[in-house]
mmCIF file of C-alpha atoms in Angstrom:
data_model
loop_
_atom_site.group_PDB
_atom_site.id
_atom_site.type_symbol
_atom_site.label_atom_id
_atom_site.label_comp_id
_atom_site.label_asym_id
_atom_site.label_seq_id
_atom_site.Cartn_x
_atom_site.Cartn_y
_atom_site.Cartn_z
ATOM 1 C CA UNK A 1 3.319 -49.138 40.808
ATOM 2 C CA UNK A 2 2.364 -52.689 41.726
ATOM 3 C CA UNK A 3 3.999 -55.137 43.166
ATOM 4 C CA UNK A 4 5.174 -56.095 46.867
ATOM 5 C CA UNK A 5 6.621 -52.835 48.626
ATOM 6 C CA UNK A 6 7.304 -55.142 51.814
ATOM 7 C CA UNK A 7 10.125 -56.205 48.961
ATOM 8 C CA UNK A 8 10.641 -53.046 46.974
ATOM 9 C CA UNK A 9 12.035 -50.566 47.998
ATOM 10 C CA UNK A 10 12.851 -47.430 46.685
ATOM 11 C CA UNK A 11 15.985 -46.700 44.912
ATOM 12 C CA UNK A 12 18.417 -43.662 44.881
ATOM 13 C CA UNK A 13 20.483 -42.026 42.099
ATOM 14 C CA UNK A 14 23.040 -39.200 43.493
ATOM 15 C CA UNK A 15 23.939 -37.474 40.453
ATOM 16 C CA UNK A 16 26.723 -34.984 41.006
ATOM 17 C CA UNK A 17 28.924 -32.758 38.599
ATOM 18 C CA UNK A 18 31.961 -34.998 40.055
ATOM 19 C CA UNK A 19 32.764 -38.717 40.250
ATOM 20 C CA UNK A 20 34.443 -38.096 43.342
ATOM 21 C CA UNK A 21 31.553 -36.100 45.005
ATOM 22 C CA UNK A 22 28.668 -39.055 44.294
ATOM 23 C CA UNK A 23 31.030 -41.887 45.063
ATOM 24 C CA UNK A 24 31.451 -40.417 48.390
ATOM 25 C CA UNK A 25 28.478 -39.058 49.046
ATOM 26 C CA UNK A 26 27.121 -42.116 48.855
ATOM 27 C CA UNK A 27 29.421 -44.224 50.877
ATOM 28 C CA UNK A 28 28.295 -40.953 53.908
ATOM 29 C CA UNK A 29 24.979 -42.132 53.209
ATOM 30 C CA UNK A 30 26.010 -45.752 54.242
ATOM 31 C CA UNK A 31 27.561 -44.983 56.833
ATOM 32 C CA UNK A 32 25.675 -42.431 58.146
ATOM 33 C CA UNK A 33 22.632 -44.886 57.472
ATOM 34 C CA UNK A 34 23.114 -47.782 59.907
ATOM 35 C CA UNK A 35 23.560 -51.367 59.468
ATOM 36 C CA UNK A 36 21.725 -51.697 56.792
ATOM 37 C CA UNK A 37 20.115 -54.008 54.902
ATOM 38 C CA UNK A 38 19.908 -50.526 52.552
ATOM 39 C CA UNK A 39 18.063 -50.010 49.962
ATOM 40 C CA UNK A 40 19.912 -49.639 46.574
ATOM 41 C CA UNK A 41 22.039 -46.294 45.421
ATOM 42 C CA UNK A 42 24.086 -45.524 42.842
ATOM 43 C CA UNK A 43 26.535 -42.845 42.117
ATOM 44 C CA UNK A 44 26.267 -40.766 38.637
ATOM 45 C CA UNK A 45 28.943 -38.639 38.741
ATOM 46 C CA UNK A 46 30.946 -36.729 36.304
ATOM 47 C CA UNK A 47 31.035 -37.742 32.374
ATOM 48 C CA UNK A 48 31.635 -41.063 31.519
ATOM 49 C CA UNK A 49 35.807 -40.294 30.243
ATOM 50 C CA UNK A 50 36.499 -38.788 34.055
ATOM 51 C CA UNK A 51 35.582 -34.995 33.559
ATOM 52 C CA UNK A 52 33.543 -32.792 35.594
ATOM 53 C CA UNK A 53 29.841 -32.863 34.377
ATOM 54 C CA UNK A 54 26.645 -34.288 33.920
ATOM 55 C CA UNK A 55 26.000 -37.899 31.926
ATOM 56 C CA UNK A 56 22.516 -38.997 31.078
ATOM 57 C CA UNK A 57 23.938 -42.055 30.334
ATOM 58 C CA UNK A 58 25.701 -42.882 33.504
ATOM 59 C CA UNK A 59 21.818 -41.509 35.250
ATOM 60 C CA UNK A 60 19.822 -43.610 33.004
ATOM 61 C CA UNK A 61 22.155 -46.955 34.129
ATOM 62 C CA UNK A 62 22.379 -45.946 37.805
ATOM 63 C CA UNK A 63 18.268 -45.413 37.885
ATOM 64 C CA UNK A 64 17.700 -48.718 36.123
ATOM 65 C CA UNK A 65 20.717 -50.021 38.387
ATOM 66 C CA UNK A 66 18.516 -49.487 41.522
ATOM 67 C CA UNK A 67 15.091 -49.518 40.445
ATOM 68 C CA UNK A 68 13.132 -52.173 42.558
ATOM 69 C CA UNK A 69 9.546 -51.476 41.051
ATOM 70 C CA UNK A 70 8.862 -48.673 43.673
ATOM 71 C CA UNK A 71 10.074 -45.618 42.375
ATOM 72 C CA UNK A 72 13.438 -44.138 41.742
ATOM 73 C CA UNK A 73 14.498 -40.746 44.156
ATOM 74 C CA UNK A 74 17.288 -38.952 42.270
ATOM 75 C CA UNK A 75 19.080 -36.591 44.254
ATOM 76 C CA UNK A 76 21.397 -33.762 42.188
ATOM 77 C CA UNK A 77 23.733 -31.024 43.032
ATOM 78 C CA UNK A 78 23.433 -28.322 40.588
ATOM 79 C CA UNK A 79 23.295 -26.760 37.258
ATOM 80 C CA UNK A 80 23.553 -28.906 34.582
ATOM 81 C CA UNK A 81 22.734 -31.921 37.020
ATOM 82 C CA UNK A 82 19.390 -30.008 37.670
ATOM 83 C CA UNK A 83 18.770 -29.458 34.298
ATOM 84 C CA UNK A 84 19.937 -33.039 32.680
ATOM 85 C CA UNK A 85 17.615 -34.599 35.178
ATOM 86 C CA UNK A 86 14.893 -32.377 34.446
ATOM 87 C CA UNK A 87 15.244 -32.793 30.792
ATOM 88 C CA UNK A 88 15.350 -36.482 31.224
ATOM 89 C CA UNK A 89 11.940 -36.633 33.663
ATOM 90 C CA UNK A 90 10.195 -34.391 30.849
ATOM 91 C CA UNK A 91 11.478 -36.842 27.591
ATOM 92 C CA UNK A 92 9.437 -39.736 29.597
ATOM 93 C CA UNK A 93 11.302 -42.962 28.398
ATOM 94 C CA UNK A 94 14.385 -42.277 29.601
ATOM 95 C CA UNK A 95 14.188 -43.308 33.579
ATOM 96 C CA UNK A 96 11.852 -45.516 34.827
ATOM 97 C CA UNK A 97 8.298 -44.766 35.235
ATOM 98 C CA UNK A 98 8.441 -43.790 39.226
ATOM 99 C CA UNK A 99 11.883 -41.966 39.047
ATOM 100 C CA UNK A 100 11.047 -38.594 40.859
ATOM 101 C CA UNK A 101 13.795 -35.182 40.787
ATOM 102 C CA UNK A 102 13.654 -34.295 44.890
ATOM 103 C CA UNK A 103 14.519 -30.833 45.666
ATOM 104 C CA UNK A 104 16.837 -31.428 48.594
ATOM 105 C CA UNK A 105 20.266 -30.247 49.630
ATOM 106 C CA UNK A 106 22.720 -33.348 48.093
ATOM 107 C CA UNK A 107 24.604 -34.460 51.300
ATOM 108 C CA UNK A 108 22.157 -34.154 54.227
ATOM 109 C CA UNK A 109 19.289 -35.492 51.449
ATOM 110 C CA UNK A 110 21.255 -38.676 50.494
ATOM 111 C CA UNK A 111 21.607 -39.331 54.127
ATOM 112 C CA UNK A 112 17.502 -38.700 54.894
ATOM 113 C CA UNK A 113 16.405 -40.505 51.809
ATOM 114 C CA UNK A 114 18.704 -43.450 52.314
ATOM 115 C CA UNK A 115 17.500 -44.220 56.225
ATOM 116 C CA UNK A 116 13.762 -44.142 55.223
ATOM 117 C CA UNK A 117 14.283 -45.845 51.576
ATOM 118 C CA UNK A 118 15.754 -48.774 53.864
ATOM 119 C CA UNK A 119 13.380 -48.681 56.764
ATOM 120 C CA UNK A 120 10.834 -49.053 53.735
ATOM 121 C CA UNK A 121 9.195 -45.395 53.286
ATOM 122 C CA UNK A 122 7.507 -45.168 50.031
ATOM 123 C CA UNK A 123 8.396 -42.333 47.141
ATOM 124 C CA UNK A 124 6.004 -39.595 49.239
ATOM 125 C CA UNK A 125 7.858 -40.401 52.132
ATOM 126 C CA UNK A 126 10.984 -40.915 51.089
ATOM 127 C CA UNK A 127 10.937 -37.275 49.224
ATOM 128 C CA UNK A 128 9.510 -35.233 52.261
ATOM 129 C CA UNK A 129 12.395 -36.753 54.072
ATOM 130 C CA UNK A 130 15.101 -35.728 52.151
ATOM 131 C CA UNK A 131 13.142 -32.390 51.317
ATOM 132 C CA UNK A 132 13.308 -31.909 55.019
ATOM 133 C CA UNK A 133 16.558 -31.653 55.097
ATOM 134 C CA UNK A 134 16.299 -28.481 54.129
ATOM 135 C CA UNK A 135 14.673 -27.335 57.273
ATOM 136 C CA UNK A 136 17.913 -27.816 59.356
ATOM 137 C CA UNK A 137 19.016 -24.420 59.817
ATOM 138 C CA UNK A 138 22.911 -24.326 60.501
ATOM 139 C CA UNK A 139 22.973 -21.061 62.641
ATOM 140 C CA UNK B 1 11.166 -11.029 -0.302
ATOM 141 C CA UNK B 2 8.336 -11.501 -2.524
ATOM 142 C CA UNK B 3 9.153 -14.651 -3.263
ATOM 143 C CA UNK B 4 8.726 -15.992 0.439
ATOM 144 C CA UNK B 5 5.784 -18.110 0.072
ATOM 145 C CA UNK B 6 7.038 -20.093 -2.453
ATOM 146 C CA UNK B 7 10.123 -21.150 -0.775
ATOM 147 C CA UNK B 8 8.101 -21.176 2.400
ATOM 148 C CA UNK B 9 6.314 -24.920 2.253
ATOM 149 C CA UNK B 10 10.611 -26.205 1.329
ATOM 150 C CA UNK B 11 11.820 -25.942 4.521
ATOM 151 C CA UNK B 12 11.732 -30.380 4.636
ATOM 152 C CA UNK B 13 14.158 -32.994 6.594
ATOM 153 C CA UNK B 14 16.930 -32.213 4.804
ATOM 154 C CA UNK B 15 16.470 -28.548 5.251
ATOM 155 C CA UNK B 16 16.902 -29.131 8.500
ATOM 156 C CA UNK B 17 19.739 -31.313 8.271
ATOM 157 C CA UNK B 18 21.777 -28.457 6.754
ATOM 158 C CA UNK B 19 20.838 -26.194 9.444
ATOM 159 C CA UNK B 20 22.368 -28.147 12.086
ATOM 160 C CA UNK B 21 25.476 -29.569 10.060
ATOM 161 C CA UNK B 22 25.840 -25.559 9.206
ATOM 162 C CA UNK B 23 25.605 -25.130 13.235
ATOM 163 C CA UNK B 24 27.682 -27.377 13.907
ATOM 164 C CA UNK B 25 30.778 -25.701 11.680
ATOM 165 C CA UNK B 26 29.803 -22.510 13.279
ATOM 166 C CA UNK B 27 30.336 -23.992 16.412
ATOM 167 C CA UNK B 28 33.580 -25.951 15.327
ATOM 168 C CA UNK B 29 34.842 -22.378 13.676
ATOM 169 C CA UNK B 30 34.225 -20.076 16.623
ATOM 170 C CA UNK B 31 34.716 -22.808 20.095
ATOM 171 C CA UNK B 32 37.588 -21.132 21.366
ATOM 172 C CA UNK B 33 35.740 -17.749 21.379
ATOM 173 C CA UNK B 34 32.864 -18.867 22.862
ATOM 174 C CA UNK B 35 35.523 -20.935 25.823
ATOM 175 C CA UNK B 36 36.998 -17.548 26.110
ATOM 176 C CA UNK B 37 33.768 -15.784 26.963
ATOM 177 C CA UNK B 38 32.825 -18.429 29.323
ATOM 178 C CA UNK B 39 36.211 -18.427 30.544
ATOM 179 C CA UNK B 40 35.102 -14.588 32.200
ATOM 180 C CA UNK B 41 32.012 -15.579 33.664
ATOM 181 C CA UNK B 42 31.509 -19.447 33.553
ATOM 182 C CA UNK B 43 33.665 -22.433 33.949
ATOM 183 C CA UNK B 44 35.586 -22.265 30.570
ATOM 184 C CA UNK B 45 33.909 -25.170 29.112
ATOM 185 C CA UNK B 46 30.833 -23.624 26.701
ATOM 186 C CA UNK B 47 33.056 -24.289 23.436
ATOM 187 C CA UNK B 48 34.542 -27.578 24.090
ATOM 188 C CA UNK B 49 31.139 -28.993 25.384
ATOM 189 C CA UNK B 50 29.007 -27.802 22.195
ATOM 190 C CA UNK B 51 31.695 -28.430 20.083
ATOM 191 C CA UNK B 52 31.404 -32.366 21.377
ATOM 192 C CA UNK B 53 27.671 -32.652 21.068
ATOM 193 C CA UNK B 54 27.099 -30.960 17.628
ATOM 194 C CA UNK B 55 29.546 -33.015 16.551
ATOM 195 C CA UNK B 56 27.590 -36.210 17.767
ATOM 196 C CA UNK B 57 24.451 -34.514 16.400
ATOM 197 C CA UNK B 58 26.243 -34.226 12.932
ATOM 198 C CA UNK B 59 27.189 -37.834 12.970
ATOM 199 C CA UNK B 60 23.923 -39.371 14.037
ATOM 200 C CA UNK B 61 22.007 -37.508 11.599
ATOM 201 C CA UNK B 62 24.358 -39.045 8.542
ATOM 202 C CA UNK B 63 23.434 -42.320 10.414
ATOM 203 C CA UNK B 64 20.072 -42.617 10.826
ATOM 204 C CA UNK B 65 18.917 -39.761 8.239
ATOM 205 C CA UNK B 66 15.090 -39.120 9.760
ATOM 206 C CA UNK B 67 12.725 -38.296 7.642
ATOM 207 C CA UNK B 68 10.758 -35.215 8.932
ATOM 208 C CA UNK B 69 11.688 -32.063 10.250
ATOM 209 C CA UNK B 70 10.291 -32.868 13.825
ATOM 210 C CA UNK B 71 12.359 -36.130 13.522
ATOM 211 C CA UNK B 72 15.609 -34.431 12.661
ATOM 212 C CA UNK B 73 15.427 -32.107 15.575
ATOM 213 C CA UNK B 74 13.610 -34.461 18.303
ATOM 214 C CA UNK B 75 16.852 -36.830 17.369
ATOM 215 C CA UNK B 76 19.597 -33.960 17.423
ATOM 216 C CA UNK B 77 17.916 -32.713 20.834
ATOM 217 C CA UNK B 78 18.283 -36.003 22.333
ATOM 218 C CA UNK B 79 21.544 -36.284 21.231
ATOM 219 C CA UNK B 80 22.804 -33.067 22.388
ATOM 220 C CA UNK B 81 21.413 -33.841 26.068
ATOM 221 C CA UNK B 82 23.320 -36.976 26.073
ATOM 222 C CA UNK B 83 26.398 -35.754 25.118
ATOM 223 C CA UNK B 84 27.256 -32.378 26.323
ATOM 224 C CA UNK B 85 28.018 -32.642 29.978
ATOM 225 C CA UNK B 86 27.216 -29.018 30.680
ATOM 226 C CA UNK B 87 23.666 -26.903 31.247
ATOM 227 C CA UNK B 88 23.987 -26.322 27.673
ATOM 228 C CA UNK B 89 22.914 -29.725 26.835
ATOM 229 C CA UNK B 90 19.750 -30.391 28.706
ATOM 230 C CA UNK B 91 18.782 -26.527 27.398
ATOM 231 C CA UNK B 92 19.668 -26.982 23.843
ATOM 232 C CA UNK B 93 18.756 -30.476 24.017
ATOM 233 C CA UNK B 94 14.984 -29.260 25.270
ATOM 234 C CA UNK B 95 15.168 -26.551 22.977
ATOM 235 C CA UNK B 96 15.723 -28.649 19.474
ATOM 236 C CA UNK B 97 13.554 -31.730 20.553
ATOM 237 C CA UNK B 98 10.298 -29.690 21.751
ATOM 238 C CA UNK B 99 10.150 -27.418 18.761
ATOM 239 C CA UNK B 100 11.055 -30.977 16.932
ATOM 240 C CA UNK B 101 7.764 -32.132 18.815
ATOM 241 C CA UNK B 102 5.922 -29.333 18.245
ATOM 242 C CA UNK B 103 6.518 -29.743 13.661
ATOM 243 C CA UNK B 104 5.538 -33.735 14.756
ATOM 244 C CA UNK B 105 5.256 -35.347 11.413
ATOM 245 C CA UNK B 106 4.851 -33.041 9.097
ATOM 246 C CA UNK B 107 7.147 -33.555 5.933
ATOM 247 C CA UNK B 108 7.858 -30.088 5.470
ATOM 248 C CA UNK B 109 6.650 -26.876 7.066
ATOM 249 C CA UNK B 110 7.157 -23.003 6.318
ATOM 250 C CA UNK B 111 9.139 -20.317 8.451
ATOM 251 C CA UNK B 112 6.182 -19.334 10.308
ATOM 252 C CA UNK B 113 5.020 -22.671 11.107
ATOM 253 C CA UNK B 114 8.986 -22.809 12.571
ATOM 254 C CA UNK B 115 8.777 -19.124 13.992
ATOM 255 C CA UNK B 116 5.993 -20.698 16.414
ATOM 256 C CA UNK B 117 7.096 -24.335 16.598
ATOM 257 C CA UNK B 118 10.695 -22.574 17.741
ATOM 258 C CA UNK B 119 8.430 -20.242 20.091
ATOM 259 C CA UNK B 120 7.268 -23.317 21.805
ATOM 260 C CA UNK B 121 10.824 -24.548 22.093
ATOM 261 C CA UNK B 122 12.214 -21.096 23.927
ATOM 262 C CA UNK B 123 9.249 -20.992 25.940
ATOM 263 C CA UNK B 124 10.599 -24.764 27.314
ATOM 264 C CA UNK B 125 13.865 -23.665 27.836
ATOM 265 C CA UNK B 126 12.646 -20.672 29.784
ATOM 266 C CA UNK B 127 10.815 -23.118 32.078
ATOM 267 C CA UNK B 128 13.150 -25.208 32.271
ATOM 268 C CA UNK B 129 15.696 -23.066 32.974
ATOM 269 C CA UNK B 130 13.943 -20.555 35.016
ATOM 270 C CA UNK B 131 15.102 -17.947 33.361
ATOM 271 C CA UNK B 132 13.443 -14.477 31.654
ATOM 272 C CA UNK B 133 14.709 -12.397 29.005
ATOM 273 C CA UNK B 134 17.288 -10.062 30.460
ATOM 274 C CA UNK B 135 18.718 -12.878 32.402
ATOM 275 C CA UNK B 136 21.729 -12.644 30.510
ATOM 276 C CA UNK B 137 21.012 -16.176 29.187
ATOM 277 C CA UNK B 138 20.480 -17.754 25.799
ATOM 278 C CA UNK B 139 17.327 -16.551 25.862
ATOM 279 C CA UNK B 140 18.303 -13.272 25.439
ATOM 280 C CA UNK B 141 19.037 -14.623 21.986
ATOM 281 C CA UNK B 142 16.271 -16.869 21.171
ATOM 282 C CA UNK B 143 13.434 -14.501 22.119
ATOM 283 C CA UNK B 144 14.169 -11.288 19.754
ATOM 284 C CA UNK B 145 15.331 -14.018 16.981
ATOM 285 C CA UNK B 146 11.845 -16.008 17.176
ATOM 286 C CA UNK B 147 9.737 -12.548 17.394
ATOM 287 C CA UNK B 148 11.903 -11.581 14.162
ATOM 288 C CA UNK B 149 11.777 -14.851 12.446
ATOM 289 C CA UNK B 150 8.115 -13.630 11.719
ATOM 290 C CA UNK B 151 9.597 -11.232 9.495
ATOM 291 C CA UNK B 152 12.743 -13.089 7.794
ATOM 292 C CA UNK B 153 15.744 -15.074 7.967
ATOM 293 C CA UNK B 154 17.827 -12.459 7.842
ATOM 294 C CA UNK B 155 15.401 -10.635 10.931
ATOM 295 C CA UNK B 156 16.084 -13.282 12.894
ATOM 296 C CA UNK B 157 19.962 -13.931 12.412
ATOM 297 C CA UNK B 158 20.157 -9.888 13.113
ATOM 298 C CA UNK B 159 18.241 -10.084 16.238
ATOM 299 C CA UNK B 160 20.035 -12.884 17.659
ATOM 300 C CA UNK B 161 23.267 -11.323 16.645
ATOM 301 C CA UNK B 162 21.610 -8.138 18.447
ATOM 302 C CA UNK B 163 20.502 -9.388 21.365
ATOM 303 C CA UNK B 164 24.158 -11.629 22.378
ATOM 304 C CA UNK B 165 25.807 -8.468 21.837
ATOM 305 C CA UNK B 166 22.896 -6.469 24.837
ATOM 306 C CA UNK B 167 23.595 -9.203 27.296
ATOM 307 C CA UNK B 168 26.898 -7.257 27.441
ATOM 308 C CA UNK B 169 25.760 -4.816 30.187
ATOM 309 C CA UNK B 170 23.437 -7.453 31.920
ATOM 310 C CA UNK B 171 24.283 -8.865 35.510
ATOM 311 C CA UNK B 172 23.658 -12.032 35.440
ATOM 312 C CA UNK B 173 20.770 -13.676 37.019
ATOM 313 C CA UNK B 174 21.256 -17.563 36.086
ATOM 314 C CA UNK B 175 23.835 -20.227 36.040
ATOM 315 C CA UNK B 176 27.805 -19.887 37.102
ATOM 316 C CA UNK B 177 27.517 -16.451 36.259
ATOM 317 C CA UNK B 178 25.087 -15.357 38.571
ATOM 318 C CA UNK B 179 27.567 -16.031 41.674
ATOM 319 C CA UNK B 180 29.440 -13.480 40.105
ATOM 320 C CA UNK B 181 26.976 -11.127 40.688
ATOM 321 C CA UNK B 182 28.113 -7.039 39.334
ATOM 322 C CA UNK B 183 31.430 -8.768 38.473
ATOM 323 C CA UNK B 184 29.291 -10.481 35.405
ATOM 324 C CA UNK B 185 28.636 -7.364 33.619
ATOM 325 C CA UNK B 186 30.829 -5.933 31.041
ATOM 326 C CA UNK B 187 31.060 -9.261 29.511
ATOM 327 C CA UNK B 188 29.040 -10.897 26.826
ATOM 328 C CA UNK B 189 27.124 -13.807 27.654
ATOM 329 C CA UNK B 190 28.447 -17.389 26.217
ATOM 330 C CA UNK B 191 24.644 -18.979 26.081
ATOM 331 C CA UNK B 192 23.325 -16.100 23.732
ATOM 332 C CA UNK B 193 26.412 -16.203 21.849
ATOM 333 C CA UNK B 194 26.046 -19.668 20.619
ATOM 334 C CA UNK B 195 22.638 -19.328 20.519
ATOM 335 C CA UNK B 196 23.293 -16.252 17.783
ATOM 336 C CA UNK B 197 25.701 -18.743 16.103
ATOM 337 C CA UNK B 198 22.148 -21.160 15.765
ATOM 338 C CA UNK B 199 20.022 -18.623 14.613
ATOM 339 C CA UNK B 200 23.233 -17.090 12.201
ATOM 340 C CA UNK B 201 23.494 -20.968 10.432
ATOM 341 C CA UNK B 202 19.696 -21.206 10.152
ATOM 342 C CA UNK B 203 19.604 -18.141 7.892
ATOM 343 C CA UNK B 204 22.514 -19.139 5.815
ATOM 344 C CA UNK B 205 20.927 -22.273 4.946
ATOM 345 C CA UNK B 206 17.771 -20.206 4.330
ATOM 346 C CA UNK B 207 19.492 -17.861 2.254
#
């Protein structure tokens, strides 16, 4: 992308089977992230009547939501969240031209991809960190 | 069937839109089966989800009636992604709209120009997915229905039909299911149940 990426920064999606789960997720990620300014993230969770799921809608509208001109991290639990995403990526028109799937656990990746979205890490960066997270072994 | 080639180049938009309409009464008719099998190795939710997004395929296709076969299915794929909720979506979604993609414009097409355009659409799935035949996934369906689709209508519904019934013994290796682990087998998988149910409605539309 063009554009000034001293201004844009990159947004984040956390897409999650539950409302509940993004929405707090996210507000971890806030806290966990410092005093901000942060860069922008948006909750999908759930379908869009309350249930437990996956919405394409409610991911297309947070992506656009956050989308800066720098690219778009989207962060997803599992199964059909995996899949919707993937599906999504591979129809082309659907999220915006830099929105990226990372491969990263949900909670510890929101946290790592929020810090260095705000501190101004690009998509590569902004990925490896939240890919990282996977490299914190618990025991 | 002798008379194969001749019917062969009729399989046009409308076609098409029969098959899915027909797919989506299948579904309608047998959703609580297909909850209760996903009930015993899923989350319970197989029937009510496809029930929701054929029925949005069913009413978007009265809407906007598209005018190709690749349109038809590109436009119910899309629509099933959007609406299901569940894995189902994205991997029924991926599988209508790529074959749909694969047909592109042409007005009408013959059952082996579907047998491979519907090849290319399992083989997406499968990527998607990750999955391989004896998964005990959809595919377990799709596969022995597209191989047999070469042959017939009828071939295909059989082996579909067929194949659900052999994911019986499978452990699961995908999805929900697989956390089950041994505890998945002795039950027939929901994904190559409605998948037989797809294949089932596109030879009685054939017939």
């Amino acid at each position: 992308m063009t554009g000034d990426h001293s201004a844009n920064r990159v947004g984040i999606v956390l897409v999650s089977h539950s409302a509940a789960v993004a929405d707090s997720v996210a507000e971890l990620a806030r806290g966990l992230a410092g005093g901000g300014p942060y860069a922008a993230l948006a909750a999908a969770g759930g379908t869009p009547d309350g249930g437990l799921g996956t919405s394409s809608e409610l991911i297309a509208e947070a992506a656009r939501a956050v989308d800066e001109g720098a690219g778009v991290a989207l962060l997803v639990d599992l199964g059909s969240a995996v899949l919707t995403v993937k599906a999504m990526l591979a129809e082309g028109d659907e999220l915006p031209p830099d929105a990226r799937l990372v491969d990263a656990p949900f909670v510890e990746g929101a946290v790592a991809a929020l810090v260095t979205a705000s501190a101004g890490g690009d998509l590569d960066a902004v990925t490896a960190a939240a890919s990282e997270a996977y490299g914190y072994r618990k025991e | 069937m002798p008379d194969v080639t001749s019917y062969d180049a009729e399989l046009d938009a409308l076609f098409f839109r029969r098959w899915l309409t027909a797919a989506a009464d299948a579904v309608d008719r047998e959703a609580g089966r297909l909850t209760e099998l996903d009930s015993a190795i899923g989350d319970a939710d197989h029937g009510v989800n496809l029930q929701r997004g054929f029925a949005a395929v069913t009413a978007v296709l009265e809407k906007e009636e598209p005018a190709t076969p690749g349109a038809v299915l590109v436009l119910a794929g899309r629509q099933l992604i959007s609406t299901v909720g569940g894995a189902s979506g994205p991997l029924y979604g991926t599988l209508l709209r790529r074959t749909g993609k694969e047909l592109g414009d042409e007005p009408a097409v013959g059952r082996q120009r579907l047998a491979e355009a519907l090849g290319a659409g399992v083989a997406a799935v499968a990527q998607l997915g990750g999955a391989k035949a004896g998964d005990k996934t959809m595919l377990d369906a799709l596969l022995p229905a597209v191989a047999a689709l070469a042959e017939s209508f009828g071939a295909a519904r059989d082996a579909a039909g067929q194949g659900a019934l052999d994911t019986v013994p499978l452990q699961a290796r995908k999805g929900r299911a697989s956390y089950l682990g041994e505890r998945s087998i002795g039950h027939q998988d929901p994904g190559a149940t409605s998948s037989a149910l797809l294949i089932g409605a596109l030879a009685e539309v054939a017939a």
